[in-house]
Amino acid sequence: MKWILFFGALIGSGICDRETFSGHQVFRINVRNGDEISKLNRLVNSDNLKLDLWKSPSAVGHPADVLVPSFSLREVKSFLEDHGLEYLVAVEDLQIHNEMDNIVKCYPHLASTVEIGHSFENRSMYVLKFSTGEGRQRPAIWLNAGIHAREWISPATAIWTAKKIACDYGKDQAITSILKKMDIFLLPVANPDGYVYTHTHNRLWRKTRSINPGTTCIGTDPNRNWDSKFGEVGASDNPCSEIYHGAHPNSEMEVKSVADFIKNHGKFKCFIDLHNYGQLVMYPYGYTTEKAQDADELDMVAKNTAKALASLSGTQFRVGPIATGIYRASGNTVDWAYDNGIKYAFTFELRDTGHYAFTLPADQIIPTAQETWLGLKTIMEYVQDNI
Amino acid sequence: MALRRQPLSAPRPGDTRPAAQRLAVPLLLLLGLQGAAAAGGPEDSGWLQDAEPSSRLLSQAARAALHFFNFRAASPSALQMLASVLDGRAWVNQKKEYKFDLVFTTEFYSAEEGEKRLGKCSAQVFFRNEKPRPSVNVTCTQLVKKERRQKEDYQLYKLMKQLKSPLNAVSIPDSHGYIAPSLRPIWDLAFLGSSYVMWQKTTPFLHYYMSQISSVKQWKTNDDAIDFDYTVLLHEFSTQEIIPCRIRLVWHPSKPLKVTYHCQERQTPEEASGAEDGSAVAPTGLSNF
């Protein structure tokens, strides 16, 4: 089973009854001559396939984007292959944005999208906002995902979680109660350029795709670029390194967009960052092994979170501060959040512990998202009761 | 089930590799060190026991021991992976040597659905002067009966022999974590060879996971052995680097494994970090094979 089909699977799994793009895929088809254009038109116009031409081939060399429903996938692929037409299945950030739009369409009184900025390659940074209140800034929770491009389970879990929040509001007592008091902001792809790059070029890319002057080495580690003990331990000043911290704090637009938004909002109480792999629930600090002031409380919450995570499938998570749980790392999201007044700052390393690592198989997506949800709820419920 | 203990030990580490120069600061063993008097450790002078070794550090050492065990067992159908560390002690001395005493459980690497058996190992791991290639003394319970293991190894061997050469396969697993059943033997054999490399490269501060096979070739040899040439991408903790390693192994089910390898050195400013070295996924359509 492929990841691209996952989005169809998760919608069809009974989480939400609404009509959505269940299993649809966007094909980008290359047309190299007039003959291929007419073949493509024939395909698009065939009644039974129910294809939807999103972008027509304006000229030879300009690809067409076609939305293909799940029941037509096999036939369309056969047709394209039999006629020698080149095609790509559209990368998943496009699909993720589609999913976000669907959630807003289905739940307009709860969900909205906020554009908080752009990436280096000018991709929009969209955040889903879940709010039951009008007007003033309510205390809020930030769920961060996909900051490291190769950690695909993170945006996948985030999108599942978004649907879960939307669908369970009004039905599940815990999330309904949380949303009565607080807003939830969810950023499924904090590093869209990197995420696309892992689909088109290099599955194991980690950083952003920003240009570093004076070298062909691309990108900054967005989880070393935050303004918390920037440039100290556990980060590199070598732009070719996977943990290059960048020229200065918030040099990455992707990081600056989030930092500015959160600072301007002013009422965030909780920040959770999703990564993989390692199966860990961690809290500040990463930049030092000294105990954070609230370490005991955060440790207790983290332990309860790990219990909740294990309750579904028995997946064991270890708990501790970042510096000892994984390694020392300065300029990371969670340290920044904590040192900027967001006490309940946690980072998750989701499945697994190294067997499949970044390339977690598709059949683990939903179980991972389901157990993660229990962990997230544990934290959010605690925050709700303690602010 | 009949259990048999398989003691295996590595020779003292050689001098072939310089210590890795890293920005990442060594952790943990700097915490909570107690005097030698309080330690229940070996008689060698100057060993300070770490009062609270982190589970992360113990897991790292256990993995190194297991890499070595898998390599010496040379059985691609009976690879084991770390389940959890039951007990572990750590010592360091002024010569910057690290010593670990571990008891840990293991699982089958290629576990069938529902086949959840736990093995158990005890190991001593010794790093000389922060260098890689620790010396390892490891004893594990046998997860699989010898006859079954030999039979499955031989089946794998026959499958590999039948594969066309060169294989021209790319990216195992594919981007979505999928390994076609027909390619599973390749993965297992590659993991076996990579275990040797990962053992060789592990230091007290750096450890490895096998991420992906990025290219595969296989040569026929005059004798009966499988001659297998491939490039694997290792994920290095805590630098987060992806290290391509070209590995050549010669394997026959009943003989020790022979491995040679060359890993790409740390990238210079002229090389982008892993961007263009053939780890791309073929974009056309959904299937990669």
XYZ file of C-alpha atoms in Angstrom:
676
model
C 0.000 0.000 0.000
C 1.372 3.376 -0.908
C 1.411 6.529 1.140
C -0.387 8.467 -1.548
C -3.329 6.122 -1.158
C -3.232 6.676 2.585
C -5.258 9.854 2.379
C -8.027 7.954 0.722
C -7.824 5.214 3.287
C -8.006 7.536 6.231
C -11.040 9.326 4.909
C -12.731 6.058 4.087
C -12.008 4.599 7.482
C -15.153 5.991 9.005
C -13.598 8.923 10.811
C -15.816 11.370 8.972
C -18.995 10.769 6.989
C -18.750 13.769 4.770
C -18.171 13.689 1.028
C -14.469 14.244 0.470
C -11.808 13.429 -2.077
C -11.736 9.868 -0.951
C -8.771 8.176 -2.605
C -8.614 10.712 -5.446
C -5.219 11.479 -6.884
C -3.889 14.287 -9.010
C -1.943 13.157 -12.083
C 0.406 15.547 -13.803
C 0.605 14.434 -17.438
C 3.263 15.560 -19.865
C 2.161 16.282 -23.396
C 4.969 16.429 -25.899
C 3.029 16.849 -29.155
C -0.412 17.436 -30.670
C -1.072 13.718 -30.882
C -0.585 13.379 -27.129
C -2.879 16.326 -26.462
C -5.688 14.648 -28.375
C -5.071 11.363 -26.558
C -5.277 13.213 -23.270
C -8.511 14.909 -24.311
C -9.972 11.556 -25.232
C -9.098 10.274 -21.802
C -10.496 13.259 -19.963
C -13.715 13.229 -21.933
C -14.538 9.585 -21.392
C -17.772 9.512 -19.422
C -17.269 6.584 -17.135
C -13.890 7.661 -15.762
C -15.238 10.900 -14.262
C -11.953 12.753 -14.597
C -11.619 16.377 -13.712
C -9.191 18.532 -15.683
C -7.667 20.971 -13.225
C -5.148 22.476 -15.520
C -5.421 21.928 -19.244
C -2.352 21.604 -21.436
C -2.155 25.131 -22.798
C 0.668 24.192 -25.099
C 3.012 21.383 -25.875
C 5.467 21.078 -23.026
C 3.025 22.391 -20.440
C 1.712 19.550 -18.340
C -1.934 18.969 -17.532
C -3.229 18.323 -14.031
C -6.060 15.819 -13.865
C -8.010 14.756 -10.781
C -8.636 11.024 -10.954
C -11.157 9.356 -8.640
C -10.031 6.191 -6.923
C -12.273 3.897 -9.003
C -10.586 5.096 -12.193
C -6.980 4.940 -11.085
C -6.139 1.600 -12.619
C -7.739 2.376 -15.960
C -6.119 5.759 -16.225
C -2.686 4.385 -15.463
C -3.113 1.622 -18.052
C -4.226 4.130 -20.642
C -1.297 6.423 -19.982
C 1.194 3.591 -20.045
C -0.270 1.953 -23.164
C -0.081 5.229 -25.035
C 3.346 6.126 -23.751
C 2.218 9.256 -21.955
C 4.532 10.461 -19.233
C 2.931 11.232 -15.899
C 3.637 11.939 -12.253
C 1.323 11.566 -9.311
C 1.171 14.985 -7.701
C 3.252 15.469 -4.614
C 1.574 15.239 -1.326
C 1.871 18.787 -0.138
C -0.733 19.586 -2.748
C -2.845 16.795 -1.330
C -2.264 17.951 2.210
C -3.504 21.407 1.334
C -6.520 19.830 -0.356
C -7.227 17.901 2.809
C -6.999 21.047 4.874
C -9.425 22.807 2.548
C -11.814 19.898 2.867
C -11.784 20.083 6.622
C -12.616 23.762 6.496
C -15.371 23.090 3.946
C -16.880 20.350 6.093
C -16.569 22.148 9.411
C -16.780 25.856 8.665
C -17.927 26.803 12.139
C -14.936 25.152 13.752
C -12.057 25.172 11.304
C -10.361 27.836 9.239
C -6.994 28.142 7.496
C -4.567 30.894 8.325
C -1.701 31.744 6.027
C 1.192 32.647 8.264
C 3.891 33.161 5.679
C 5.846 31.570 2.859
C 8.685 29.168 2.476
C 12.000 29.942 0.770
C 10.647 28.600 -2.522
C 7.523 30.670 -1.990
C 5.148 27.953 -0.920
C 2.371 29.071 1.371
C 2.539 28.085 5.017
C -0.989 27.140 6.016
C -2.114 26.557 9.567
C -5.447 25.027 10.508
C -7.163 26.908 13.292
C -9.790 25.166 15.371
C -11.801 27.625 17.424
C -15.239 27.757 18.952
C -14.837 31.303 20.207
C -15.160 34.640 18.520
C -13.081 37.776 18.896
C -10.341 37.988 21.430
C -7.305 35.751 21.469
C -8.141 32.685 23.470
C -5.458 30.588 25.152
C -4.098 28.325 22.479
C -2.244 25.134 21.640
C 0.227 24.812 18.752
C 0.710 21.448 17.051
C 3.788 21.473 14.827
C 4.543 18.808 12.221
C 6.757 18.140 9.245
C 9.621 20.431 10.222
C 12.081 17.760 9.098
C 11.280 16.835 5.538
C 12.015 13.095 5.639
C 9.866 12.425 8.698
C 6.753 11.692 6.669
C 4.818 10.114 9.524
C 4.710 13.546 11.160
C 2.576 15.415 8.561
C 0.573 12.241 8.014
C -0.258 12.057 11.711
C -1.014 15.775 11.771
C -3.580 15.541 8.992
C -5.241 12.539 10.594
C -5.308 14.482 13.856
C -6.887 17.487 12.165
C -9.704 15.333 10.866
C -10.069 13.705 14.243
C -10.387 17.041 16.033
C -12.954 18.271 13.528
C -14.965 15.112 13.563
C -14.913 14.451 17.292
C -15.867 17.956 18.337
C -19.350 17.745 19.756
C -19.077 13.972 20.106
C -16.044 13.329 22.275
C -16.262 14.926 25.686
C -12.523 15.546 26.070
C -11.879 17.441 22.833
C -15.175 19.305 23.067
C -14.242 20.532 26.519
C -10.748 21.543 25.406
C -12.091 23.503 22.450
C -14.629 25.283 24.631
C -11.764 26.857 26.495
C -8.850 26.947 24.035
C -8.018 27.236 20.354
C -5.900 24.657 18.560
C -3.530 25.649 15.750
C -2.144 22.846 13.645
C 0.697 23.226 11.116
C 0.940 19.935 9.197
C 3.931 20.870 7.025
C 6.306 23.286 8.698
C 8.933 22.710 5.970
C 7.026 22.479 2.668
C 10.056 22.932 0.384
C 11.904 20.099 2.055
C 8.812 17.923 2.059
C 8.312 18.344 -1.689
C 12.008 17.651 -2.231
C 11.686 14.305 -0.466
C 9.061 13.376 -3.030
C 10.827 14.627 -6.120
C 14.538 14.125 -5.487
C 15.801 12.726 -2.223
C 13.650 10.778 0.197
C 16.114 11.348 3.035
C 16.392 15.138 2.834
C 16.015 16.824 6.231
C 16.585 20.557 6.041
C 14.968 23.504 4.316
C 15.941 24.271 0.716
C 17.356 27.730 1.216
C 20.510 28.750 -0.605
C 23.688 29.249 1.423
C 26.000 31.862 -0.073
C 29.437 30.650 -1.070
C 28.609 26.961 -1.246
C 26.529 24.543 -3.245
C 25.304 22.993 -0.025
C 21.629 23.763 0.393
C 19.437 24.183 3.412
C 19.371 24.877 7.115
C 18.148 22.551 9.857
C 14.937 24.317 10.843
C 15.085 22.683 14.255
C 18.374 24.394 15.077
C 17.349 27.795 13.742
C 15.213 29.062 16.630
C 16.305 31.838 18.913
C 17.146 29.789 21.977
C 20.877 29.505 22.691
C 21.291 29.655 18.925
C 24.534 28.283 17.555
C 25.603 26.517 20.713
C 25.815 22.790 21.339
C 24.437 20.155 19.042
C 24.308 22.371 15.974
C 26.793 22.996 13.192
C 28.104 26.117 11.507
C 28.900 24.103 8.388
C 26.183 24.669 5.755
C 26.807 21.172 4.426
C 25.859 19.616 7.743
C 22.429 18.148 8.372
C 22.317 20.141 11.612
C 23.469 23.456 10.165
C 21.877 26.120 12.322
C 21.666 28.783 9.625
C 23.247 32.218 9.333
C 21.341 33.627 12.304
C 18.244 32.845 14.380
C 15.053 32.802 12.300
C 17.097 33.087 9.109
C 14.683 30.530 7.693
C 11.394 32.041 6.590
C 9.599 28.895 7.618
C 10.842 29.335 11.183
C 10.327 33.092 11.292
C 6.730 32.755 10.148
C 5.850 30.501 13.038
C 7.886 32.363 15.649
C 6.371 35.710 14.671
C 2.848 34.339 14.618
C 3.159 32.784 18.036
C 4.793 35.870 19.547
C 2.174 38.188 18.080
C -0.650 35.988 19.284
C 0.738 36.101 22.793
C -1.518 33.522 24.421
C -0.077 30.166 23.518
C 0.101 27.827 26.487
C 1.232 24.638 24.819
C 3.555 23.727 21.932
C 3.949 20.168 20.671
C 6.395 19.252 17.913
C 6.033 15.933 16.065
C 9.066 14.110 14.674
C 10.238 10.585 13.990
C 11.909 8.242 14.855
C 12.786 6.986 18.337
C 9.555 6.645 20.329
C 10.224 9.390 22.827
C 8.210 12.040 24.636
C 10.562 14.837 25.584
C 10.489 18.269 27.190
C 13.074 21.087 27.607
C 15.933 21.535 27.564
C 17.922 20.429 24.546
C 20.582 23.096 24.819
C 21.669 22.082 28.298
C 21.496 19.134 30.649
C 20.484 21.459 33.469
C 16.950 20.909 34.678
C 14.249 23.232 33.454
C 12.346 24.947 36.217
C 9.199 22.972 35.509
C 10.978 19.755 34.656
C 9.314 17.720 37.381
C 5.838 18.718 36.307
C 6.632 18.226 32.624
C 8.153 14.849 33.386
C 4.978 13.774 35.146
C 2.840 14.886 32.216
C 5.217 13.177 29.799
C 5.031 9.924 31.735
C 1.232 10.002 31.623
C 1.457 10.760 27.925
C 3.678 7.742 27.382
C 1.173 5.596 29.254
C -1.603 6.820 27.002
C 0.535 6.212 23.910
C 1.147 2.631 24.991
C -2.475 1.941 25.860
C -3.609 1.281 22.306
C -0.996 -0.967 20.680
C 1.603 -1.383 23.390
C 4.070 0.981 21.699
C 6.665 1.905 24.312
C 7.824 5.504 24.541
C 10.701 6.688 26.683
C 10.421 9.965 28.536
C 12.897 12.657 29.494
C 14.447 16.025 28.688
C 15.723 16.390 25.121
C 19.391 16.633 26.065
C 19.464 13.245 27.725
C 16.598 11.617 25.869
C 18.138 12.025 22.468
C 21.097 14.416 22.343
C 21.984 17.977 23.091
C 20.582 20.359 20.493
C 20.399 24.139 20.643
C 18.070 26.392 18.691
C 15.205 23.902 18.720
C 11.461 24.575 18.752
C 10.658 23.306 22.191
C 13.410 25.184 24.045
C 12.331 28.358 22.282
C 8.686 27.850 23.156
C 9.495 27.151 26.788
C 11.822 30.119 27.166
C 9.128 32.312 25.630
C 6.525 31.550 28.226
C 4.946 28.440 26.751
C 5.356 26.111 29.690
C 3.843 22.943 28.215
C 6.360 22.385 25.475
C 6.906 18.817 24.290
C 8.448 17.048 21.377
C 7.443 13.567 20.231
C 9.627 11.179 18.307
C 7.048 8.844 16.802
C 7.523 5.272 15.513
C 9.703 3.378 15.197
C 13.040 2.726 16.917
C 15.112 2.227 13.794
C 13.721 -0.781 11.955
C 11.916 1.196 9.235
C 12.975 4.563 10.609
C 11.997 7.372 8.244
C 10.399 5.045 5.703
C 7.675 3.803 8.014
C 5.320 1.573 6.006
C 1.884 2.884 5.137
C 0.086 0.276 7.224
C 1.535 1.895 10.344
C 0.207 5.369 9.634
C -3.242 5.001 11.133
C -2.112 3.022 14.207
C 0.578 5.650 14.789
C -1.891 8.505 14.429
C -4.384 6.792 16.710
C -1.928 6.234 19.528
C -0.451 9.705 19.093
C -3.917 11.160 19.454
C -4.235 9.604 22.881
C -0.913 11.152 23.852
C -1.858 14.573 22.519
C -5.178 14.492 24.346
C -3.418 13.687 27.598
C -1.300 16.801 27.278
C -4.127 19.023 26.090
C -6.442 17.910 28.880
C -3.751 18.624 31.444
C -3.093 22.045 29.954
C -6.788 22.844 29.986
C -6.987 22.006 33.681
C -3.866 23.942 34.599
C -4.072 27.319 32.936
C 12.170 -25.036 22.394
C 15.801 -26.042 22.824
C 17.968 -23.063 23.625
C 21.651 -22.934 23.055
C 24.056 -20.230 24.063
C 26.254 -18.863 21.349
C 29.262 -17.080 22.733
C 30.955 -14.773 20.287
C 33.676 -12.254 20.844
C 35.475 -9.704 18.744
C 39.201 -9.086 18.715
C 40.524 -5.922 20.283
C 39.801 -2.919 18.084
C 42.477 -2.077 15.579
C 43.979 1.303 14.970
C 42.544 1.843 11.551
C 40.099 4.592 12.281
C 40.692 7.968 13.815
C 38.167 9.192 16.336
C 35.346 11.088 14.692
C 35.643 14.836 15.110
C 32.239 16.113 15.945
C 30.627 19.271 17.163
C 28.125 17.225 19.152
C 29.356 17.194 22.692
C 29.644 13.836 24.409
C 26.868 13.409 26.939
C 25.852 11.480 29.865
C 28.960 9.747 31.054
C 29.872 13.158 32.391
C 26.865 12.939 34.690
C 26.795 11.238 38.000
C 30.166 9.586 37.959
C 31.065 7.859 41.184
C 34.455 7.001 42.599
C 36.024 3.653 41.949
C 35.451 2.674 45.550
C 31.702 2.776 45.106
C 31.753 0.921 41.827
C 31.102 -2.751 41.652
C 33.057 -2.864 38.436
C 36.172 -4.602 37.188
C 39.465 -4.562 38.998
C 41.182 -2.453 36.310
C 42.311 0.760 37.885
C 40.672 4.089 37.206
C 37.230 2.903 36.111
C 34.501 5.268 37.222
C 31.022 3.872 37.134
C 28.254 6.039 35.743
C 25.661 6.104 38.513
C 22.763 6.722 36.173
C 23.600 5.627 32.668
C 20.897 6.865 30.354
C 18.789 4.276 28.631
C 19.774 5.881 25.374
C 23.463 5.240 25.974
C 22.847 1.665 27.056
C 20.659 1.043 24.001
C 23.424 2.350 21.770
C 25.939 -0.024 23.283
C 23.473 -2.898 23.063
C 22.921 -2.166 19.385
C 26.647 -2.225 18.731
C 26.839 -5.612 20.417
C 23.932 -6.850 18.353
C 25.440 -5.619 15.079
C 28.517 -7.634 15.912
C 26.442 -10.664 16.888
C 24.429 -10.577 13.664
C 27.604 -10.250 11.614
C 29.289 -13.207 13.291
C 26.181 -15.360 13.137
C 26.151 -14.652 9.376
C 22.565 -15.743 9.033
C 20.325 -13.389 7.040
C 17.208 -15.313 7.990
C 17.896 -15.076 11.713
C 18.811 -11.442 12.227
C 17.921 -10.020 15.598
C 17.069 -6.505 16.604
C 17.051 -4.808 19.972
C 13.845 -5.055 21.973
C 14.811 -3.496 25.312
C 17.682 -3.196 27.741
C 16.909 -5.048 30.942
C 20.028 -4.134 32.843
C 23.076 -2.076 32.044
C 26.125 -0.611 33.687
C 28.619 1.820 32.242
C 32.140 2.830 33.174
C 34.652 5.291 31.836
C 38.283 5.868 32.749
C 40.820 8.630 32.388
C 42.080 7.122 29.164
C 38.616 7.853 27.748
C 37.826 4.191 27.434
C 34.196 3.184 27.824
C 32.973 -0.107 29.117
C 29.453 -1.480 29.207
C 27.899 -4.489 30.833
C 24.488 -5.238 29.392
C 21.553 -7.588 29.461
C 18.974 -7.003 26.764
C 16.119 -8.669 24.932
C 15.883 -9.089 21.188
C 13.269 -9.764 18.555
C 13.352 -11.369 15.203
C 14.212 -8.816 12.539
C 11.998 -10.529 9.976
C 9.206 -11.459 12.328
C 6.154 -12.942 10.698
C 2.819 -11.511 11.747
C 2.027 -12.755 15.217
C 5.415 -14.366 15.658
C 6.588 -12.378 18.650
C 9.436 -14.166 20.334
C 11.974 -12.551 22.578
C 15.577 -13.584 22.737
C 17.988 -12.565 25.459
C 21.595 -11.483 25.285
C 24.304 -10.489 27.684
C 27.210 -8.448 26.407
C 30.332 -6.561 27.375
C 31.221 -3.730 25.053
C 34.518 -1.884 25.193
C 35.483 1.279 23.348
C 39.133 2.165 23.338
C 39.865 5.888 23.394
C 36.479 6.957 21.980
C 37.319 5.086 18.823
C 34.902 3.077 16.721
C 34.839 -0.689 16.308
C 34.249 -1.645 19.939
C 35.406 -4.977 21.162
C 32.371 -7.055 21.953
C 31.736 -10.131 24.030
C 28.163 -11.230 23.436
C 26.124 -14.299 24.274
C 22.581 -14.704 23.054
C 19.899 -17.304 23.447
C 19.055 -18.877 20.176
C 15.754 -17.510 18.873
C 15.471 -20.077 16.156
C 16.423 -23.738 16.076
C 19.583 -24.339 14.140
C 17.865 -26.610 11.612
C 15.207 -24.033 10.787
C 17.783 -21.300 10.471
C 19.936 -23.351 8.125
C 16.925 -24.293 6.038
C 15.777 -20.688 5.674
C 19.283 -19.477 4.937
C 19.560 -22.060 2.216
C 16.219 -21.007 0.725
C 17.385 -17.422 0.704
C 20.619 -18.528 -0.894
C 18.757 -20.325 -3.680
C 16.540 -17.285 -4.288
C 19.559 -15.028 -4.549
C 21.277 -17.427 -6.924
C 18.279 -17.304 -9.253
C 18.189 -13.537 -9.467
C 19.440 -12.010 -12.682
C 22.689 -10.187 -12.498
C 23.031 -7.214 -12.401
C 19.849 -6.573 -10.476
C 19.301 -2.918 -11.303
C 16.972 -2.475 -8.398
C 16.680 0.970 -6.851
C 15.655 2.122 -3.410
C 14.805 -0.688 -1.087
C 12.499 0.046 0.643
C 10.782 2.511 -1.629
C 9.809 5.943 -0.389
C 6.721 4.520 1.209
C 8.543 1.937 3.267
C 7.500 -0.895 1.006
C 9.737 -3.886 0.275
C 8.333 -6.229 -2.364
C 8.327 -9.804 -1.058
C 10.616 -10.871 -3.903
C 13.180 -8.313 -2.772
C 13.049 -9.200 0.899
C 16.031 -11.593 0.668
C 18.109 -8.778 -0.787
C 17.202 -6.566 2.116
C 18.042 -9.213 4.673
C 21.394 -9.978 3.114
C 22.165 -6.278 2.826
C 21.278 -5.780 6.461
C 23.652 -8.561 7.384
C 26.514 -6.862 5.566
C 25.531 -3.485 6.964
C 25.652 -4.924 10.470
C 29.368 -5.401 10.001
C 29.795 -1.836 8.804
C 27.644 -0.397 11.571
C 29.599 -2.293 14.195
C 32.837 -1.028 12.675
C 31.694 2.585 12.723
C 29.980 2.799 16.110
C 31.724 4.965 18.737
C 30.516 6.039 22.184
C 28.969 9.055 20.454
C 27.957 7.864 17.012
C 25.616 5.053 16.158
C 23.845 3.968 13.021
C 20.699 2.655 11.457
C 20.278 1.252 7.992
C 17.891 3.517 6.117
C 17.748 2.357 2.562
C 19.549 0.365 -0.066
C 20.146 2.834 -2.868
C 21.623 0.505 -5.476
C 22.201 -3.203 -5.917
C 24.445 -5.227 -8.110
C 25.243 -8.871 -7.894
C 28.074 -10.725 -9.497
C 28.299 -14.385 -10.227
C 31.352 -16.031 -8.796
C 33.104 -19.170 -9.868
C 32.452 -20.848 -6.577
C 29.054 -21.239 -4.976
C 29.042 -18.084 -2.914
C 26.733 -15.101 -3.369
C 28.853 -12.132 -4.376
C 26.811 -9.089 -3.547
C 27.687 -5.475 -4.225
C 25.389 -2.723 -3.053
C 25.211 0.798 -1.681
C 23.410 1.396 1.548
C 22.447 4.664 3.206
C 23.251 4.690 6.896
C 21.612 7.199 9.197
C 24.144 8.535 11.689
C 23.112 9.681 15.168
C 23.607 12.342 16.492
C 24.857 14.210 13.446
C 21.747 13.235 11.463
C 23.925 12.629 8.446
C 23.087 10.101 5.768
C 26.256 8.175 4.973
C 26.384 6.237 1.693
C 28.444 3.072 2.049
C 29.438 0.819 -0.790
C 29.504 -2.729 0.547
C 30.751 -5.889 -1.041
C 30.010 -9.146 0.642
C 30.612 -12.767 -0.124
C 28.217 -15.167 1.539
C 27.604 -18.854 1.605
C 25.143 -20.323 4.113
C 27.597 -22.401 6.034
C 30.620 -20.135 5.964
C 31.668 -16.930 7.730
C 30.722 -13.715 6.013
C 33.359 -11.736 4.133
C 32.745 -8.015 3.906
C 34.615 -5.072 2.458
C 33.230 -1.592 2.392
C 33.886 2.042 1.709
C 31.782 4.803 3.214
C 31.669 8.265 1.735
C 33.632 10.706 3.815
C 31.925 13.633 5.453
C 30.838 16.061 2.798
C 33.060 18.962 1.842
C 31.442 22.319 1.086
C 31.440 21.280 -2.580
C 29.095 18.349 -1.984
C 25.523 19.010 -1.006
C 24.454 16.892 1.941
C 23.210 13.782 0.244
C 21.322 15.679 -2.422
C 22.479 14.189 -5.644
C 23.938 10.828 -4.878
C 21.478 8.458 -6.347
C 19.078 8.069 -3.497
C 16.255 9.546 -5.547
C 13.047 7.688 -6.123
C 11.965 7.168 -9.713
C 8.951 9.446 -10.062
C 6.932 7.827 -12.804
C 3.757 6.182 -11.643
C 3.257 4.597 -8.309
C 5.349 1.511 -8.580
C 9.091 1.489 -8.272
C 9.702 -2.029 -9.468
